[in-house]
Amino acid sequence: MKGIISLLFSSALCVCFSQQVDLAKKYSATINEADLKKNLSVIASDDYLGRETGKQGQKMTADFLTAYFKRLGCSFAPGMTDFEQHFEVIESTPGGTLSLNGLSLNFKSDFIYYGCKSKTTLENIPVYAVEQLKEAEEKPCYVVHVMKSMEVRKEVSELKKQLPKHVKGIILVSDKYDTLYEYLEHYVTTKTMYLADEKKKAEFPILFLKQSALESLKKESNGLFIGKGKVLKFSKPIFTLNAQINTQQDKLKSSNVLAYIEGSDPILSKEVVIITAHYDHIGVDHGVVYNGADDDGTGTVALLELAEAFMEAKKNGEGPKRSILIMPVSGEEKGLLGSDYYSSHPIIPLENTVADLNIDMIGRNDIAHEKDTNYIYIIGSNMLSDDLHEINEAANKKYTDLKLDYKFNSLSDPNQFYYRSDHYNFAKHNIPVIFYFSGVHEDYHQPTDDVEKIIFSKVEKVARLVYFTAWELANAPKRITLNR
Ligand SMILES: [Zn+2]
């Protein structure tokens, strides 16, 4: 009798104890430094050629990720027949021809441009000085402006404020062209990319001209280049512009990789928590491989660890109630292209997307925290949902005890980090996001962003914080709500 009672009692205890097991914590143990290091040593090796979008290194990385998710037993996202969401990008090579009143100018030595990625033909476009616009015809035109300083961005933004809608671009003329060219060279001569199916946005080209190359037009320009660039009031255009820019356009293929872990609850599993990191980097330049170990090798390998943890839980019948989509995206370095593509071609409806947790660079210390490894910048957590902010805070307090630094968590921060990684393409659709980031450092976008410099204990800890936050988002009885 006693024996039976004690047996009943102990089994009751046992049930009680198993309910108290912290499942989130139990499965977090699979997220570990050794795996992070092993995987990063592969994708951030020279063999992976800096993982440039549309190139061999990116495809090799996609294959590596795909094989990994397959081994873990992850599913294809609903309706998909493999792990990859393919998309096309156009690689645009800067260059072209330009003439003013029939005077031909040469790309680089006489003119450069920015604000225009697509192949563009400008035919007999009238060019006015700003002062003329009041009297000029309201037809598509450009304005010409003689630079007063070297502050391109400032002068352009001031100029733009005065322009009516029919002005379609700006010609800047400078007698300091050569100095400005040196300063802007990398930016204006590097190939750019955009999504092939992008709805053609109206571009606003800024053309930069060398003043001395226009010597022979001095008379025709009616005093434009005399003194401080004053023009006489007259309504006839100063110049007629003809140009062909970005002539070479190459179509390339890229992809996002989607590993789906279906939720256990029949109703809540329709909702999904997305966790992203970009697996592309900037490739090879002059034979030097840019390995991008921190940017964003660390985020990419963190995703593999998260997938493993959630799959372990699922295999034991203890997986989260809502679904989890682990999504390494590409095209980030070319303008957040992969996440842009996903958010305009979502596999799971955006209205069923609870949040996006985005990891981009979590393996180094920045200058503000040289000796203090135990911190992470949190950006965006309270922008759309206070619930999300609180869940992340609580997860950190309970499990990881990192110093959460909100220094960059502001729309007006001059670095504009809130707009600079893939979470933004979710936030712009009103999906709450958190961007986990350990800051920039001297190896940022340098060929020296290498595996040896990564602090793996930090990557592990941040990855666990993302995991615990995702776990709570996926299991909470009530979905997080939007602030406004
Ligand atoms: Zn990055």
Coordinates of C-alpha atoms in Angstrom, one line a residue, residues 248-481:
Q248 CA 25.8 47.2 -70.3
Q249 CA 23.1 45.3 -68.4
D250 CA 23.7 41.6 -67.4
K251 CA 21.0 39.4 -66.1
L252 CA 22.2 37.2 -63.2
K253 CA 20.4 34.6 -60.9
S254 CA 20.4 34.7 -57.2
S255 CA 18.3 33.2 -54.3
N256 CA 17.1 33.3 -50.8
V257 CA 17.3 30.1 -48.8
L258 CA 14.1 29.1 -46.8
A259 CA 14.2 26.5 -44.1
Y260 CA 10.7 26.0 -42.7
I261 CA 9.9 24.5 -39.3
E262 CA 6.2 24.0 -39.1
G263 CA 4.5 24.9 -35.8
S264 CA 2.8 22.3 -33.7
D265 CA -0.5 24.1 -33.1
P266 CA -3.1 23.5 -35.8
I267 CA -4.2 27.2 -35.8
L268 CA -1.2 29.1 -34.6
S269 CA 1.1 27.3 -37.1
K270 CA -0.4 29.4 -39.9
E271 CA 1.6 32.3 -38.3
V272 CA 5.3 32.5 -38.8
V273 CA 8.3 34.1 -37.1
I274 CA 11.0 34.9 -39.6
I275 CA 14.7 34.9 -38.8
T276 CA 17.0 36.4 -41.4
A277 CA 20.7 37.1 -42.0
H278 CA 22.3 37.9 -45.4
Y279 CA 24.6 35.2 -46.7
D280 CA 26.1 37.3 -49.5
H281 CA 29.1 39.5 -49.3
I282 CA 31.0 41.8 -51.7
G283 CA 33.1 39.2 -53.6
V284 CA 36.5 39.5 -55.1
D285 CA 38.2 42.8 -56.0
H286 CA 41.5 42.9 -57.9
G287 CA 42.1 39.3 -57.0
V288 CA 41.6 39.8 -53.3
V289 CA 38.8 37.9 -51.6
Y290 CA 36.6 39.8 -49.2
N291 CA 35.6 36.9 -46.9
G292 CA 33.0 38.8 -44.9
A293 CA 33.5 36.6 -41.8
D294 CA 31.6 39.1 -39.6
D295 CA 29.5 40.7 -42.4
D296 CA 27.5 38.6 -42.4
G297 CA 29.1 35.2 -42.0
T298 CA 28.3 35.4 -38.3
G299 CA 24.6 35.9 -38.9
T300 CA 24.5 33.2 -41.5
V301 CA 26.1 30.5 -39.3
A302 CA 23.9 31.7 -36.3
L303 CA 20.9 30.8 -38.5
L304 CA 22.2 27.2 -38.9
E305 CA 22.5 26.9 -35.2
L306 CA 19.0 28.2 -34.6
A307 CA 17.6 25.8 -37.2
E308 CA 19.3 23.0 -35.4
A309 CA 17.8 24.0 -32.0
F310 CA 14.3 24.3 -33.3
M311 CA 14.5 21.1 -35.3
E312 CA 15.7 19.2 -32.2
A313 CA 12.7 20.5 -30.3
K314 CA 10.4 19.6 -33.1
K315 CA 11.8 16.0 -33.5
N316 CA 11.1 15.4 -29.8
G317 CA 7.5 16.6 -30.2
E318 CA 8.3 19.8 -28.2
G319 CA 8.7 22.3 -31.1
P320 CA 7.1 25.8 -31.0
K321 CA 3.4 26.3 -31.7
R322 CA 3.9 28.9 -34.4
S323 CA 6.0 28.2 -37.5
I324 CA 9.6 29.4 -37.8
L325 CA 11.1 30.4 -41.1
I326 CA 14.9 30.5 -41.1
M327 CA 15.8 32.6 -44.1
P328 CA 19.4 33.4 -45.2
V329 CA 18.9 36.0 -47.9
S330 CA 21.2 37.3 -50.6
G331 CA 21.6 40.6 -52.5
E332 CA 21.9 42.6 -49.2
E333 CA 25.2 44.2 -50.1
K334 CA 23.7 45.3 -53.4
G335 CA 20.8 47.1 -51.8
L336 CA 18.8 44.6 -49.7
L337 CA 17.6 42.9 -52.8
G338 CA 16.8 39.4 -51.5
S339 CA 14.7 40.6 -48.6
D340 CA 13.0 43.1 -50.9
Y341 CA 12.2 40.3 -53.3
Y342 CA 10.8 38.1 -50.5
S343 CA 8.7 40.9 -49.1
S344 CA 7.1 41.5 -52.5
H345 CA 6.8 37.8 -53.2
P346 CA 6.2 36.4 -49.8
I347 CA 5.8 32.6 -49.4
I348 CA 3.8 33.0 -46.3
P349 CA 1.3 35.9 -46.3
L350 CA 2.8 39.0 -44.7
E351 CA -0.3 39.4 -42.6
N352 CA 0.6 36.1 -41.0
T353 CA 4.2 37.1 -40.3
V354 CA 4.6 37.9 -36.6
A355 CA 8.0 39.4 -36.7
D356 CA 11.4 39.4 -38.4
L357 CA 14.5 39.0 -36.3
N358 CA 17.5 40.0 -38.4
I359 CA 21.1 39.2 -37.5
D360 CA 23.8 41.2 -39.3
M361 CA 27.4 41.3 -37.9
I362 CA 27.4 39.9 -34.3
G363 CA 31.0 38.7 -33.9
R364 CA 33.2 41.7 -33.2
N365 CA 33.5 44.6 -30.7
D366 CA 33.2 48.2 -32.0
I367 CA 35.4 51.1 -30.9
A368 CA 32.9 52.1 -28.2
H369 CA 33.2 48.7 -26.6
E370 CA 36.8 47.7 -27.2
K371 CA 37.2 45.5 -24.1
D372 CA 33.6 44.8 -23.4
T373 CA 32.4 41.8 -25.4
N374 CA 29.1 41.4 -23.5
Y375 CA 27.0 43.9 -25.5
I376 CA 24.8 44.0 -28.6
Y377 CA 23.1 46.8 -30.4
I378 CA 19.3 46.4 -30.6
I379 CA 17.7 48.4 -33.3
G380 CA 14.0 48.7 -34.2
S381 CA 12.6 46.6 -31.3
N382 CA 10.1 49.2 -30.1
M383 CA 9.5 51.0 -33.4
L384 CA 6.3 49.0 -34.3
S385 CA 5.6 46.8 -31.3
D386 CA 6.3 47.4 -27.6
D387 CA 5.4 43.7 -27.0
L388 CA 8.4 42.7 -29.2
H389 CA 10.7 45.0 -27.3
E390 CA 9.6 43.5 -23.9
I391 CA 9.9 39.9 -25.1
N392 CA 13.5 40.5 -26.2
E393 CA 14.3 42.4 -22.9
A394 CA 12.8 39.6 -20.9
A395 CA 14.5 36.8 -22.8
N396 CA 17.8 38.6 -22.3
K397 CA 17.2 39.1 -18.6
K398 CA 16.2 35.5 -18.0
Y399 CA 18.8 33.7 -20.2
T400 CA 21.6 35.7 -21.8
D401 CA 22.3 38.8 -19.7
L402 CA 23.9 40.8 -22.5
K403 CA 24.1 44.6 -22.3
L404 CA 21.4 45.7 -24.8
D405 CA 22.7 48.9 -26.3
Y406 CA 20.0 51.1 -27.9
K407 CA 22.3 53.9 -29.1
F408 CA 21.4 53.4 -32.7
N409 CA 17.7 52.7 -32.1
S410 CA 16.5 55.9 -33.7
L411 CA 15.1 56.9 -37.0
S412 CA 17.2 60.1 -36.9
D413 CA 20.5 58.4 -36.0
P414 CA 23.0 59.7 -38.6
N415 CA 24.2 56.1 -39.4
Q416 CA 20.6 55.2 -40.4
F417 CA 21.1 51.6 -39.4
Y418 CA 17.3 51.0 -39.1
Y419 CA 17.2 51.3 -42.9
R420 CA 20.4 49.5 -43.7
S421 CA 19.8 45.8 -43.3
D422 CA 17.2 43.3 -44.4
H423 CA 14.8 43.8 -41.5
Y424 CA 13.8 47.1 -43.1
N425 CA 12.0 45.3 -45.9
F426 CA 9.7 43.8 -43.3
A427 CA 9.4 46.9 -41.2
K428 CA 8.2 48.9 -44.2
H429 CA 5.3 46.4 -44.4
N430 CA 4.5 47.1 -40.8
I431 CA 6.0 43.8 -39.6
P432 CA 7.8 44.3 -36.2
V433 CA 11.5 43.7 -36.4
I434 CA 14.6 43.6 -34.4
F435 CA 18.1 44.1 -35.9
Y436 CA 20.9 42.5 -33.8
F437 CA 24.2 44.1 -34.6
S438 CA 27.6 44.5 -32.8
G439 CA 28.7 47.6 -34.7
V440 CA 31.2 48.5 -37.4
H441 CA 35.0 48.0 -36.9
E442 CA 38.2 48.6 -38.9
D443 CA 37.7 45.5 -41.0
Y444 CA 34.2 46.4 -42.1
H445 CA 34.0 45.8 -45.9
Q446 CA 37.7 45.1 -46.0
P447 CA 39.5 41.9 -47.2
T448 CA 40.6 41.6 -43.5
D449 CA 37.1 40.7 -42.2
D450 CA 38.4 37.2 -41.3
V451 CA 37.4 34.2 -39.2
E452 CA 40.4 34.6 -36.8
K453 CA 39.0 37.9 -35.6
I454 CA 35.6 36.6 -34.6
I455 CA 34.7 36.3 -31.0
F456 CA 32.7 33.1 -31.1
S457 CA 31.5 33.2 -27.5
K458 CA 29.8 36.4 -28.4
V459 CA 28.2 35.0 -31.6
E460 CA 26.9 32.1 -29.5
K461 CA 25.4 34.3 -26.8
V462 CA 23.7 36.6 -29.3
A463 CA 22.4 33.7 -31.3
R464 CA 20.9 32.3 -28.1
L465 CA 19.2 35.6 -27.4
V466 CA 17.7 35.6 -30.9
Y467 CA 16.6 32.0 -30.3
F468 CA 15.0 32.7 -26.9
T469 CA 13.1 35.7 -28.3
A470 CA 11.9 33.7 -31.3
W471 CA 10.9 30.8 -29.0
E472 CA 8.7 33.2 -27.0
L473 CA 7.2 34.9 -30.1
A474 CA 6.4 31.5 -31.5
N475 CA 4.9 30.1 -28.3
A476 CA 3.1 33.0 -26.6
P477 CA -0.6 32.4 -26.5
K478 CA -1.3 35.9 -27.9
R479 CA 0.4 37.2 -30.9
I480 CA 2.4 40.4 -30.4
T481 CA 0.4 43.6 -31.3

